[in-house]
Each structure stands twice: as C-alpha cells, then as structure tokens.
Amino acid sequence: MSDTNLTAIVYKKGDLRLEETEIKEPGIGQVQLRMCNVGICGSDVHFWTQGAIGDFVVKAPMIIGHEGAGVVNKLGPGVTNLNIGDRVAIEPGVPCKCCKFCKKGRYNLCPRVIFCATPPDHGNLSRFYCHDADFCYKLPDHVSTEEGALLEPLSVSVHACTRAGVTLGSRVLVCGAGPIGLVVLLTAKAKGAAEVIMTDIDKSRLEFAKSLGADHTVLVTSRDPVDTANKVEAILGDKADIAIECSGAPPSIRTAIFATAPGGCVMIVGLGPADVELPIVNATVREVDIRGNFRYANCYPAALDMIASGKVNVKPLITHRFKLEQSLEAFEMAKQGKGIKIMINCEK
Ligand code: NAD
Ligand code: ZN
C-alpha cells in the first residue's frame, strides 16, 4: 500500500479540514519526517477560530500545527547530522541564517523566519512533513516523541526565564497558569527558583499548578491590580524578584509591575491587546525592567537536556490525546478550553 498524507488545513476563519495532500520530497539540507506527535497551542486554535493573530492573517489555506516531533524517513541532499529512523523534535521556526539577527544568534528576531503555522507558512499537523535538518533535534531513546513535541512550549519558558534572569534563590511570580505559565513554573524551578507563586482567574488551573509544584497560588478575583499585587506580597513576605506574565490580560500585566521588587524584572510573555495602559512611572522610579519575549533562540538543546536529565517532567501537562483522524474533535476540545495540553498522534 502506498503512503498517503492526511493533513489538517485551516482554509479560512472557522474552516478547518482534514485532506490528503502530496508527500513532499526533502530539499537540500532537509529531512522528510514521518510525523509522530503534534501538540495543539492556543495560537493554532486562534488561527482557526479568528483567521488571524494581529498582522498575521490566513489569506490562503494553511496547514496547522507547530509543536511537533517525528521520525526521519528520508534524507535530503547534504544532510549529515541525522540518519533515517532518528526520532527528532522539530524547532518550528527556520530563520534565514544570514541577516544581522541570525548572525548575532538572535534568530527568533529574523524578519525572514519561516515559522510553522504562522501565515503564510505551513505547519506540520500531517503524516509527512519536510524540515531543515539543523532545526531537528535527535531525541535520546528514553525521551518520547510526545515530550519532543512539548519542547516547543518548553523552549518559550527557557527563553523567558533566561531573559528574566531567573537563578538560584529567585522568588518568581508567574501570572497565568495556562500551558505557558505552567512550563515557566517548571523551568523556573529547574533553574533554582526558591519560590514560585502563580495567579489565575481559574481555580482549576491553579489546582493543576499546585500539583505541578507551584509553592503558592493566588486566585484573581479583583480587577484592581494593586489588590492582587498586595496578596502576592503578603504571601511571599516581600515583592517578587521577577514576574513572568503569561496571560496577556492587561490587569495582570499591571499586577506584574506592582508585585515586582525595585530593581527586578517583568517579563512579558502573554500576548493580549496591542495597546495596554501600564503604571510606567511606578516601574521607572523603581527601576523595574520590562522586557519582551518572542518565542526562543538556541533554547531547544537546553529544553531537551532538562527533559532527558529528569530535571523537568512535562508529561503531566498532556491531559487529552487524539489521533490525526480526530483532529477536528481535538480542536473543538481545545476551543472549549478543556484540559491543559491536547496531543495529536499522527502515526497510522
Ligand atoms: P492560555 O490562554 O491557555 O492561558 C492563559 C491563562 O491566563 C489562563 O489560564 C487564564 O485563565 C489566565 N488569565 C486570564 N486572565 C487573567 C488575569 N487577569 N490574571 C491572571 N491570569 C489570567 O494560554 P497559553 O497557551 O498558556 O499562553 C499564554 C500566553 O502566552 C498567550 O497570550 C499566548 O499568546 C502567549 N505566548 C507568547 C509567546 C511568546 O513568545 N511571547 C509564546 C507562546 C505563547
Ligand atoms: Zn535572518
């Protein structure tokens, strides 16, 4: 029986379809992968339900999915770092490798990056997919392809915690206990944070955070950001050294600033409204640095080492599993906000 390539495609806002597509041959420096697992991320759901995120608009049918892992099925010309049969995690953003940002190693800022499932670039929720071999990371035998897929969100947290300066003894506030806030929790702990306190408006997410090792949680019940910041301070006995904002909600970003100690850092990971009013004078006169985070660069190897060495266990994040054939069902569940990480298995 010849292989077919079942593929999940967002045609336009609200229109997600499963269709057979051609199996592409790997180009120079690429590998063809037989996909194993793809996790669903909030942005995938957003491109399906809204047809756009900011300036990125689905104008032509786009294959969805960017948290993937697979097995090398074919080597393109010039590939020397991988062999057929290797299980790999796929870093979904391939930059131009030539511009000044790429040359500085800050390739996440490359203006010509091709990023899976960010329009107009295709993603990898399919049976077969080709990717640059140098953006595929071989998994040790004891690391599963599901964990390989989770290297994507984990790399976001590695980048964010590194840029925020999380280190031994840090007291860290994480705002928002969704998948991203939760991997930030795991990473901050692995980096030696003494205490991690998490906020959310959803009680069940905070309970999940506790089960993953959050030291403290604060249920956000007030829209007054000072009120929430005061609760954080009361629990920690002081303000946090670092706040990592992972909800994108404007009141939560304000809380992050008020709850951070003088000389500390607020890391903005959550992406909410384009314009947000912030207590900027409060931040300035206390030298609270506000820094941005965009995906990751050079973080996959560290994220993989964290998993392979057992420093971080991402497996509990997976709450639901579906087959590729059930992708529409899986996306429907993700849309309803059920569970934490929904994982799709792409194997026949
Ligand atoms: P999510 O929507 O699953 O989680 C967000 C959480 O924030 C939810 O649990 C929600 O209940 C909570 N929340 C909402 N309002 C809140 C408030 N006022 N205070 C505290 N918590 C509140 O999303 P996710 O997948 O975990 O992603 C989190 C954010 O990170 C999203 O905005 C996403 O776009 C962004 N993101 C950014 C990057 C980056 O590189 N900057 C990468 C990936 C994701
Ligand atoms: Zn570049």
mmCIF file of C-alpha atoms and ligand atoms in Angstrom:
data_model
loop_
_atom_site.group_PDB
_atom_site.id
_atom_site.type_symbol
_atom_site.label_atom_id
_atom_site.label_comp_id
_atom_site.label_asym_id
_atom_site.label_seq_id
_atom_site.Cartn_x
_atom_site.Cartn_y
_atom_site.Cartn_z
ATOM 1 C CA MET A 1 0.000 0.000 0.000
ATOM 2 C CA SER A 2 1.413 3.387 -0.920
ATOM 3 C CA ASP A 3 1.621 6.118 1.711
ATOM 4 C CA THR A 4 -0.901 8.914 1.907
ATOM 5 C CA ASN A 5 -0.593 12.244 3.658
ATOM 6 C CA LEU A 6 -3.613 13.114 5.786
ATOM 7 C CA THR A 7 -3.196 16.817 6.666
ATOM 8 C CA ALA A 8 -5.068 19.352 8.845
ATOM 9 C CA ILE A 9 -5.629 22.601 6.977
ATOM 10 C CA VAL A 10 -7.170 25.903 8.058
ATOM 11 C CA TYR A 11 -8.847 27.221 4.900
ATOM 12 C CA LYS A 12 -10.162 30.399 6.448
ATOM 13 C CA LYS A 13 -11.724 31.651 9.693
ATOM 14 C CA GLY A 14 -13.791 28.832 11.219
ATOM 15 C CA ASP A 15 -12.917 26.358 8.452
ATOM 16 C CA LEU A 16 -10.585 23.507 9.470
ATOM 17 C CA ARG A 17 -10.441 20.450 7.190
ATOM 18 C CA LEU A 18 -8.661 17.121 7.013
ATOM 19 C CA GLU A 19 -7.474 16.379 3.490
ATOM 20 C CA GLU A 20 -4.944 14.289 1.656
ATOM 21 C CA THR A 21 -2.011 16.336 0.332
ATOM 22 C CA GLU A 22 1.032 15.387 -1.708
ATOM 23 C CA ILE A 23 4.045 13.979 0.127
ATOM 24 C CA LYS A 24 6.884 16.462 -0.409
ATOM 25 C CA GLU A 25 10.462 15.372 -1.077
ATOM 26 C CA PRO A 26 13.129 16.837 1.233
ATOM 27 C CA GLY A 27 15.094 19.725 -0.290
ATOM 28 C CA ILE A 28 18.814 20.445 0.173
ATOM 29 C CA GLY A 29 19.653 20.198 3.885
ATOM 30 C CA GLN A 30 16.184 18.941 4.743
ATOM 31 C CA VAL A 31 14.755 15.717 6.088
ATOM 32 C CA GLN A 32 11.396 14.173 5.361
ATOM 33 C CA LEU A 33 9.733 13.240 8.627
ATOM 34 C CA ARG A 34 7.041 10.741 9.373
ATOM 35 C CA MET A 35 5.197 12.797 11.983
ATOM 36 C CA CYS A 36 4.554 11.204 15.397
ATOM 37 C CA ASN A 37 3.028 13.866 17.640
ATOM 38 C CA VAL A 38 1.791 17.435 17.357
ATOM 39 C CA GLY A 39 0.501 19.401 20.347
ATOM 40 C CA ILE A 40 -2.251 21.981 19.941
ATOM 41 C CA CYS A 41 -1.327 25.513 21.012
ATOM 42 C CA GLY A 42 -3.657 28.440 21.688
ATOM 43 C CA SER A 43 -2.367 30.177 18.549
ATOM 44 C CA ASP A 44 -3.405 27.207 16.368
ATOM 45 C CA VAL A 45 -6.913 27.457 17.780
ATOM 46 C CA HIS A 46 -6.892 31.223 17.249
ATOM 47 C CA PHE A 47 -5.908 30.963 13.570
ATOM 48 C CA TRP A 48 -8.789 28.532 13.101
ATOM 49 C CA THR A 49 -11.474 30.439 15.043
ATOM 50 C CA GLN A 50 -10.385 34.016 14.233
ATOM 51 C CA GLY A 51 -8.449 33.567 10.981
ATOM 52 C CA ALA A 52 -5.745 35.911 12.252
ATOM 53 C CA ILE A 53 -3.450 36.930 15.093
ATOM 54 C CA GLY A 54 -2.517 40.601 14.820
ATOM 55 C CA ASP A 55 -0.959 41.240 11.419
ATOM 56 C CA PHE A 56 -0.735 37.513 10.603
ATOM 57 C CA VAL A 57 -3.856 36.758 8.571
ATOM 58 C CA VAL A 58 -4.834 33.427 6.998
ATOM 59 C CA LYS A 59 -5.242 34.519 3.361
ATOM 60 C CA ALA A 60 -4.709 31.106 1.762
ATOM 61 C CA PRO A 61 -5.240 27.566 3.079
ATOM 62 C CA MET A 62 -2.566 26.876 5.723
ATOM 63 C CA ILE A 63 -1.516 23.565 7.253
ATOM 64 C CA ILE A 64 -1.850 23.976 11.024
ATOM 65 C CA GLY A 65 0.417 22.729 13.847
ATOM 66 C CA HIS A 66 3.851 23.736 15.123
ATOM 67 C CA GLU A 67 4.554 21.695 18.283
ATOM 68 C CA GLY A 68 5.812 18.584 16.548
ATOM 69 C CA ALA A 69 8.095 15.565 16.654
ATOM 70 C CA GLY A 70 8.639 12.795 14.133
ATOM 71 C CA VAL A 71 10.900 10.099 12.725
ATOM 72 C CA VAL A 72 13.374 10.750 9.911
ATOM 73 C CA ASN A 73 12.053 8.965 6.832
ATOM 74 C CA LYS A 74 14.306 10.374 4.070
ATOM 75 C CA LEU A 75 17.445 12.476 3.944
ATOM 76 C CA GLY A 76 17.684 15.376 1.511
ATOM 77 C CA PRO A 77 20.988 16.207 -0.218
ATOM 78 C CA GLY A 78 23.770 17.272 2.135
ATOM 79 C CA VAL A 79 22.245 16.121 5.426
ATOM 80 C CA THR A 80 24.925 14.708 7.725
ATOM 81 C CA ASN A 81 23.607 15.327 11.252
ATOM 82 C CA LEU A 82 20.737 12.813 11.143
ATOM 83 C CA ASN A 83 20.042 9.284 9.990
ATOM 84 C CA ILE A 84 16.926 7.534 8.766
ATOM 85 C CA GLY A 85 14.997 6.258 11.773
ATOM 86 C CA ASP A 86 16.150 9.007 14.151
ATOM 87 C CA ARG A 87 13.361 10.347 16.351
ATOM 88 C CA VAL A 88 13.522 14.143 16.425
ATOM 89 C CA ALA A 89 11.879 17.227 17.916
ATOM 90 C CA ILE A 90 11.143 19.910 15.341
ATOM 91 C CA GLU A 91 12.055 23.525 16.104
ATOM 92 C CA PRO A 92 9.316 25.126 14.012
ATOM 93 C CA GLY A 93 10.937 28.448 13.100
ATOM 94 C CA VAL A 94 13.646 28.321 10.437
ATOM 95 C CA PRO A 95 15.333 31.702 10.048
ATOM 96 C CA CYS A 96 17.242 32.990 7.002
ATOM 97 C CA LYS A 97 20.580 32.205 8.751
ATOM 98 C CA CYS A 98 22.202 35.253 7.017
ATOM 99 C CA CYS A 99 20.772 38.508 8.433
ATOM 100 C CA LYS A 100 22.305 40.515 11.282
ATOM 101 C CA PHE A 101 19.913 38.987 13.840
ATOM 102 C CA CYS A 102 20.703 35.463 12.690
ATOM 103 C CA LYS A 103 24.427 36.233 12.784
ATOM 104 C CA LYS A 104 24.127 37.508 16.363
ATOM 105 C CA GLY A 105 22.344 34.298 17.349
ATOM 106 C CA ARG A 106 19.081 36.128 17.950
ATOM 107 C CA TYR A 107 17.459 34.294 15.084
ATOM 108 C CA ASN A 108 13.966 34.478 16.616
ATOM 109 C CA LEU A 109 14.053 38.134 15.526
ATOM 110 C CA CYS A 110 14.894 37.272 11.898
ATOM 111 C CA PRO A 111 12.451 39.154 9.644
ATOM 112 C CA ARG A 112 12.574 36.312 7.113
ATOM 113 C CA VAL A 113 11.895 33.451 9.535
ATOM 114 C CA ILE A 114 9.646 30.710 8.195
ATOM 115 C CA PHE A 115 7.554 29.565 11.146
ATOM 116 C CA CYS A 116 5.220 26.585 11.043
ATOM 117 C CA ALA A 117 1.540 27.563 11.034
ATOM 118 C CA THR A 118 2.095 31.299 11.114
ATOM 119 C CA PRO A 119 0.542 32.536 7.860
ATOM 120 C CA PRO A 120 1.578 32.195 5.108
ATOM 121 C CA ASP A 121 3.859 29.356 6.312
ATOM 122 C CA HIS A 122 2.553 25.800 6.535
ATOM 123 C CA GLY A 123 2.668 23.786 9.759
ATOM 124 C CA ASN A 124 3.211 20.095 10.399
ATOM 125 C CA LEU A 125 -0.052 18.503 11.531
ATOM 126 C CA SER A 126 0.143 15.817 8.841
ATOM 127 C CA ARG A 127 1.544 12.327 8.273
ATOM 128 C CA PHE A 128 4.637 13.561 6.412
ATOM 129 C CA TYR A 129 6.471 16.858 6.645
ATOM 130 C CA CYS A 130 9.859 18.209 5.465
ATOM 131 C CA HIS A 131 12.039 20.431 7.650
ATOM 132 C CA ASP A 132 15.605 21.773 7.782
ATOM 133 C CA ALA A 133 17.721 19.059 9.400
ATOM 134 C CA ASP A 134 19.652 21.563 11.518
ATOM 135 C CA PHE A 135 16.371 22.566 13.184
ATOM 136 C CA CYS A 136 15.605 18.963 14.139
ATOM 137 C CA TYR A 137 16.960 17.617 17.454
ATOM 138 C CA LYS A 138 17.590 13.922 17.905
ATOM 139 C CA LEU A 139 15.787 12.524 20.953
ATOM 140 C CA PRO A 140 17.559 10.050 23.239
ATOM 141 C CA ASP A 141 15.820 6.656 23.412
ATOM 142 C CA HIS A 142 14.230 7.371 26.778
ATOM 143 C CA VAL A 143 12.619 10.656 25.662
ATOM 144 C CA SER A 144 9.243 10.164 23.960
ATOM 145 C CA THR A 145 8.080 11.981 20.837
ATOM 146 C CA GLU A 146 5.267 13.486 22.936
ATOM 147 C CA GLU A 147 7.962 15.042 25.103
ATOM 148 C CA GLY A 148 9.725 16.051 21.896
ATOM 149 C CA ALA A 149 6.609 17.943 20.806
ATOM 150 C CA LEU A 150 6.474 19.651 24.208
ATOM 151 C CA LEU A 151 9.985 21.026 23.674
ATOM 152 C CA GLU A 152 8.262 23.817 21.743
ATOM 153 C CA PRO A 153 6.382 25.450 24.659
ATOM 154 C CA LEU A 154 9.226 24.440 26.988
ATOM 155 C CA SER A 155 11.654 26.413 24.823
ATOM 156 C CA VAL A 156 9.463 29.511 25.249
ATOM 157 C CA SER A 157 9.849 29.178 29.008
ATOM 158 C CA VAL A 158 13.603 28.547 28.779
ATOM 159 C CA HIS A 159 13.974 31.745 26.747
ATOM 160 C CA ALA A 160 11.695 33.746 29.065
ATOM 161 C CA CYS A 161 13.306 32.551 32.307
ATOM 162 C CA THR A 162 16.790 33.181 30.904
ATOM 163 C CA ARG A 163 15.930 36.672 29.659
ATOM 164 C CA ALA A 164 14.267 37.437 33.001
ATOM 165 C CA GLY A 165 17.370 36.320 34.914
ATOM 166 C CA VAL A 166 15.757 33.547 36.949
ATOM 167 C CA THR A 167 18.510 31.955 39.021
ATOM 168 C CA LEU A 168 19.254 30.184 42.312
ATOM 169 C CA GLY A 169 17.036 31.575 45.031
ATOM 170 C CA SER A 170 14.825 33.734 42.797
ATOM 171 C CA ARG A 171 11.342 34.442 44.016
ATOM 172 C CA VAL A 172 9.202 34.368 40.916
ATOM 173 C CA LEU A 173 5.638 35.449 40.231
ATOM 174 C CA VAL A 174 4.057 33.706 37.243
ATOM 175 C CA CYS A 175 0.822 35.346 36.085
ATOM 176 C CA GLY A 176 -1.497 32.949 34.259
ATOM 177 C CA ALA A 177 -1.448 29.172 34.744
ATOM 178 C CA GLY A 178 -2.126 28.041 31.183
ATOM 179 C CA PRO A 179 0.311 25.723 29.385
ATOM 180 C CA ILE A 180 2.869 28.511 29.028
ATOM 181 C CA GLY A 181 2.637 29.660 32.654
ATOM 182 C CA LEU A 182 2.992 26.019 33.730
ATOM 183 C CA VAL A 183 6.165 25.391 31.699
ATOM 184 C CA VAL A 184 7.531 28.662 33.104
ATOM 185 C CA LEU A 185 6.839 27.232 36.572
ATOM 186 C CA LEU A 186 8.729 24.017 35.742
ATOM 187 C CA THR A 187 11.638 25.903 34.182
ATOM 188 C CA ALA A 188 11.933 28.446 36.978
ATOM 189 C CA LYS A 189 12.076 25.605 39.497
ATOM 190 C CA ALA A 190 14.688 23.770 37.420
ATOM 191 C CA LYS A 191 16.750 26.975 37.321
ATOM 192 C CA GLY A 192 16.740 27.044 41.115
ATOM 193 C CA ALA A 193 13.943 29.464 41.950
ATOM 194 C CA ALA A 194 13.326 29.339 45.685
ATOM 195 C CA GLU A 195 9.631 30.112 45.444
ATOM 196 C CA VAL A 196 7.172 30.316 42.571
ATOM 197 C CA ILE A 197 3.783 31.921 43.109
ATOM 198 C CA MET A 198 1.135 31.732 40.404
ATOM 199 C CA THR A 199 -2.010 33.702 39.667
ATOM 200 C CA ASP A 200 -5.042 32.858 37.560
ATOM 201 C CA ILE A 201 -8.732 33.675 37.376
ATOM 202 C CA ASP A 202 -9.498 29.967 37.020
ATOM 203 C CA LYS A 203 -9.394 27.906 40.201
ATOM 204 C CA SER A 204 -8.884 24.555 38.447
ATOM 205 C CA ARG A 205 -5.802 25.862 36.632
ATOM 206 C CA LEU A 206 -4.315 26.916 39.978
ATOM 207 C CA GLU A 207 -5.024 23.482 41.430
ATOM 208 C CA PHE A 208 -3.198 21.978 38.468
ATOM 209 C CA ALA A 209 -0.295 24.401 39.049
ATOM 210 C CA LYS A 210 -0.081 23.254 42.671
ATOM 211 C CA SER A 211 0.050 19.626 41.564
ATOM 212 C CA LEU A 212 2.979 20.550 39.292
ATOM 213 C CA GLY A 213 4.903 22.159 42.140
ATOM 214 C CA ALA A 214 3.765 25.782 42.478
ATOM 215 C CA ASP A 215 4.613 26.895 46.026
ATOM 216 C CA HIS A 216 1.721 29.331 46.273
ATOM 217 C CA THR A 217 -1.283 30.376 44.217
ATOM 218 C CA VAL A 218 -3.487 33.455 44.169
ATOM 219 C CA LEU A 219 -6.957 33.337 42.682
ATOM 220 C CA VAL A 220 -7.531 36.672 40.949
ATOM 221 C CA THR A 221 -10.958 37.928 41.943
ATOM 222 C CA SER A 222 -10.481 41.676 41.658
ATOM 223 C CA ARG A 223 -9.818 43.815 38.592
ATOM 224 C CA ASP A 224 -7.737 46.098 40.834
ATOM 225 C CA PRO A 225 -4.116 45.165 40.027
ATOM 226 C CA VAL A 226 -2.791 46.590 43.303
ATOM 227 C CA ASP A 227 -5.165 44.382 45.225
ATOM 228 C CA THR A 228 -3.758 41.239 43.577
ATOM 229 C CA ALA A 229 -0.183 42.510 43.930
ATOM 230 C CA ASN A 230 -0.791 43.027 47.655
ATOM 231 C CA LYS A 231 -1.973 39.436 48.011
ATOM 232 C CA VAL A 232 1.192 38.210 46.279
ATOM 233 C CA GLU A 233 3.363 40.354 48.531
ATOM 234 C CA ALA A 234 1.552 39.185 51.664
ATOM 235 C CA ILE A 235 2.191 35.542 50.783
ATOM 236 C CA LEU A 236 5.846 36.000 49.765
ATOM 237 C CA GLY A 237 6.546 38.365 52.658
ATOM 238 C CA ASP A 238 8.036 40.736 50.073
ATOM 239 C CA LYS A 239 7.630 41.627 46.425
ATOM 240 C CA ALA A 240 8.787 39.110 43.804
ATOM 241 C CA ASP A 241 12.273 39.443 42.296
ATOM 242 C CA ILE A 242 10.887 38.579 38.888
ATOM 243 C CA ALA A 243 7.409 38.465 37.391
ATOM 244 C CA ILE A 244 6.722 36.481 34.239
ATOM 245 C CA GLU A 245 3.406 37.487 32.722
ATOM 246 C CA CYS A 246 1.791 34.612 30.815
ATOM 247 C CA SER A 247 -1.850 35.662 30.431
ATOM 248 C CA GLY A 248 -1.726 38.776 28.255
ATOM 249 C CA ALA A 249 -4.578 40.239 30.314
ATOM 250 C CA PRO A 250 -3.976 43.984 30.880
ATOM 251 C CA PRO A 251 -4.857 43.956 34.617
ATOM 252 C CA SER A 252 -2.454 41.055 35.062
ATOM 253 C CA ILE A 253 0.407 42.930 33.385
ATOM 254 C CA ARG A 254 -0.238 45.816 35.762
ATOM 255 C CA THR A 255 -0.222 43.396 38.709
ATOM 256 C CA ALA A 256 3.121 42.018 37.493
ATOM 257 C CA ILE A 257 4.646 45.503 37.696
ATOM 258 C CA PHE A 258 3.200 46.375 41.117
ATOM 259 C CA ALA A 259 4.226 42.991 42.554
ATOM 260 C CA THR A 260 7.855 43.186 41.400
ATOM 261 C CA ALA A 261 10.573 44.449 43.745
ATOM 262 C CA PRO A 262 12.676 47.518 42.932
ATOM 263 C CA GLY A 263 15.457 46.520 40.557
ATOM 264 C CA GLY A 264 13.505 43.464 39.441
ATOM 265 C CA CYS A 265 12.283 42.377 36.051
ATOM 266 C CA VAL A 266 8.872 41.943 34.474
ATOM 267 C CA MET A 267 8.933 39.589 31.516
ATOM 268 C CA ILE A 268 6.054 39.948 29.088
ATOM 269 C CA VAL A 269 5.255 36.590 27.520
ATOM 270 C CA GLY A 270 1.454 36.818 27.233
ATOM 271 C CA LEU A 271 0.181 38.474 24.088
ATOM 272 C CA GLY A 272 -3.096 40.305 24.636
ATOM 273 C CA PRO A 273 -4.355 43.599 23.213
ATOM 274 C CA ALA A 274 -1.873 45.555 21.070
ATOM 275 C CA ASP A 275 -2.036 48.630 23.317
ATOM 276 C CA VAL A 276 -2.102 48.344 27.090
ATOM 277 C CA GLU A 277 -2.037 51.086 29.735
ATOM 278 C CA LEU A 278 0.726 50.402 32.278
ATOM 279 C CA PRO A 279 1.946 52.008 35.539
ATOM 280 C CA ILE A 280 5.114 53.011 33.747
ATOM 281 C CA VAL A 281 6.226 55.736 36.182
ATOM 282 C CA ASN A 282 5.910 53.272 39.033
ATOM 283 C CA ALA A 283 8.134 50.862 37.105
ATOM 284 C CA THR A 284 10.641 53.552 36.100
ATOM 285 C CA VAL A 285 11.220 55.121 39.504
ATOM 286 C CA ARG A 286 11.783 51.655 40.974
ATOM 287 C CA GLU A 287 13.979 50.537 38.061
ATOM 288 C CA VAL A 288 11.748 47.592 37.297
ATOM 289 C CA ASP A 289 12.867 46.418 33.866
ATOM 290 C CA ILE A 290 10.066 45.467 31.481
ATOM 291 C CA ARG A 291 11.320 43.035 28.865
ATOM 292 C CA GLY A 292 9.678 41.297 25.950
ATOM 293 C CA ASN A 293 9.857 37.691 24.868
ATOM 294 C CA PHE A 294 9.353 36.349 21.367
ATOM 295 C CA ARG A 295 9.439 32.572 21.045
ATOM 296 C CA TYR A 296 13.066 31.398 21.597
ATOM 297 C CA ALA A 297 16.515 31.138 20.094
ATOM 298 C CA ASN A 298 19.073 28.444 20.896
ATOM 299 C CA CYS A 299 16.752 27.006 23.562
ATOM 300 C CA TYR A 300 15.857 23.567 22.160
ATOM 301 C CA PRO A 301 19.102 21.904 23.299
ATOM 302 C CA ALA A 302 18.693 23.128 26.889
ATOM 303 C CA ALA A 303 14.995 22.232 26.926
ATOM 304 C CA LEU A 304 15.838 18.737 25.687
ATOM 305 C CA ASP A 305 18.615 18.326 28.273
ATOM 306 C CA MET A 306 16.196 19.373 31.015
ATOM 307 C CA ILE A 307 13.778 16.639 29.988
ATOM 308 C CA ALA A 308 16.411 13.986 29.265
ATOM 309 C CA SER A 309 18.111 14.532 32.634
ATOM 310 C CA GLY A 310 14.814 14.413 34.516
ATOM 311 C CA LYS A 311 15.139 18.000 35.774
ATOM 312 C CA VAL A 312 11.753 18.729 34.272
ATOM 313 C CA ASN A 313 8.766 16.453 33.751
ATOM 314 C CA VAL A 314 6.380 17.794 31.136
ATOM 315 C CA LYS A 315 4.354 14.592 30.774
ATOM 316 C CA PRO A 316 1.617 15.600 33.276
ATOM 317 C CA LEU A 317 0.764 18.572 31.032
ATOM 318 C CA ILE A 318 -0.801 16.214 28.483
ATOM 319 C CA THR A 319 -4.421 15.815 29.545
ATOM 320 C CA HIS A 320 -6.006 14.607 26.289
ATOM 321 C CA ARG A 321 -4.895 12.523 23.320
ATOM 322 C CA PHE A 322 -6.377 12.210 19.828
ATOM 323 C CA LYS A 323 -5.472 10.535 16.543
ATOM 324 C CA LEU A 324 -4.752 12.670 13.475
ATOM 325 C CA GLU A 325 -8.074 11.478 12.025
ATOM 326 C CA GLN A 326 -9.793 13.075 15.057
ATOM 327 C CA SER A 327 -8.119 16.476 14.658
ATOM 328 C CA LEU A 328 -11.398 18.389 14.292
ATOM 329 C CA GLU A 329 -12.636 16.886 17.552
ATOM 330 C CA ALA A 330 -9.303 17.725 19.204
ATOM 331 C CA PHE A 331 -9.510 21.359 18.073
ATOM 332 C CA GLU A 332 -13.115 21.595 19.240
ATOM 333 C CA MET A 333 -11.997 20.470 22.697
ATOM 334 C CA ALA A 334 -9.087 22.939 22.684
ATOM 335 C CA LYS A 335 -11.501 25.727 21.715
ATOM 336 C CA GLN A 336 -13.623 24.945 24.772
ATOM 337 C CA GLY A 337 -10.531 25.440 26.943
ATOM 338 C CA LYS A 338 -10.742 21.907 28.332
ATOM 339 C CA GLY A 339 -7.643 20.298 29.795
ATOM 340 C CA ILE A 340 -4.119 21.664 29.514
ATOM 341 C CA LYS A 341 -2.239 20.190 26.557
ATOM 342 C CA ILE A 342 -4.058 18.276 23.843
ATOM 343 C CA MET A 343 -1.709 15.971 21.943
ATOM 344 C CA ILE A 344 -2.399 14.546 18.498
ATOM 345 C CA ASN A 345 -0.830 11.288 17.342
ATOM 346 C CA CYS A 346 -0.083 11.353 13.602
ATOM 347 C CA GLU A 347 1.013 7.733 13.191
ATOM 348 C CA LYS A 348 -1.058 5.351 11.087
HETATM 349 P P1 NAD B 1 -3.939 30.165 27.921
HETATM 350 O O1 NAD B 1 -4.999 31.068 27.404
HETATM 351 O O2 NAD B 1 -4.193 28.711 27.979
HETATM 352 O O3 NAD B 1 -3.524 30.623 29.402
HETATM 353 C C1 NAD B 1 -3.700 31.890 29.888
HETATM 354 C C2 NAD B 1 -4.120 31.778 31.356
HETATM 355 O O4 NAD B 1 -4.216 33.101 31.889
HETATM 356 C C3 NAD B 1 -5.465 31.104 31.530
HETATM 357 O O5 NAD B 1 -5.373 30.036 32.451
HETATM 358 C C4 NAD B 1 -6.354 32.240 32.034
HETATM 359 O O6 NAD B 1 -7.375 31.796 32.914
HETATM 360 C C5 NAD B 1 -5.337 33.127 32.732
HETATM 361 N N1 NAD B 1 -5.787 34.516 32.937
HETATM 362 C C6 NAD B 1 -6.661 35.251 32.216
HETATM 363 N N2 NAD B 1 -6.816 36.477 32.760
HETATM 364 C C7 NAD B 1 -6.019 36.518 33.848
HETATM 365 C C8 NAD B 1 -5.744 37.510 34.833
HETATM 366 N N3 NAD B 1 -6.346 38.703 34.809
HETATM 367 N N4 NAD B 1 -4.863 37.225 35.806
HETATM 368 C C9 NAD B 1 -4.253 36.006 35.852
HETATM 369 N N5 NAD B 1 -4.485 35.019 34.952
HETATM 370 C C10 NAD B 1 -5.357 35.276 33.975
HETATM 371 O O7 NAD B 1 -2.655 30.471 27.039
HETATM 372 P P2 NAD B 1 -1.194 29.802 26.984
HETATM 373 O O8 NAD B 1 -1.134 28.826 25.877
HETATM 374 O O9 NAD B 1 -0.750 29.381 28.334
HETATM 375 O O10 NAD B 1 -0.355 31.067 26.509
HETATM 376 C C11 NAD B 1 -0.249 32.176 27.381
HETATM 377 C C12 NAD B 1 0.042 33.456 26.622
HETATM 378 O O11 NAD B 1 1.368 33.388 26.099
HETATM 379 C C13 NAD B 1 -0.859 33.732 25.429
HETATM 380 O O12 NAD B 1 -1.168 35.117 25.425
HETATM 381 C C14 NAD B 1 -0.001 33.377 24.246
HETATM 382 O O13 NAD B 1 -0.354 34.110 23.095
HETATM 383 C C15 NAD B 1 1.357 33.799 24.744
HETATM 384 N N6 NAD B 1 2.527 33.190 24.107
HETATM 385 C C16 NAD B 1 3.583 34.009 23.913
HETATM 386 C C17 NAD B 1 4.751 33.533 23.397
HETATM 387 C C18 NAD B 1 5.910 34.455 23.230
HETATM 388 O O14 NAD B 1 6.932 34.034 22.725
HETATM 389 N N7 NAD B 1 5.804 35.699 23.649
HETATM 390 C C19 NAD B 1 4.842 32.190 23.017
HETATM 391 C C20 NAD B 1 3.750 31.348 23.240
HETATM 392 C C21 NAD B 1 2.594 31.860 23.794
HETATM 393 ZN ZN ZN B 2 17.757 36.064 9.472
#
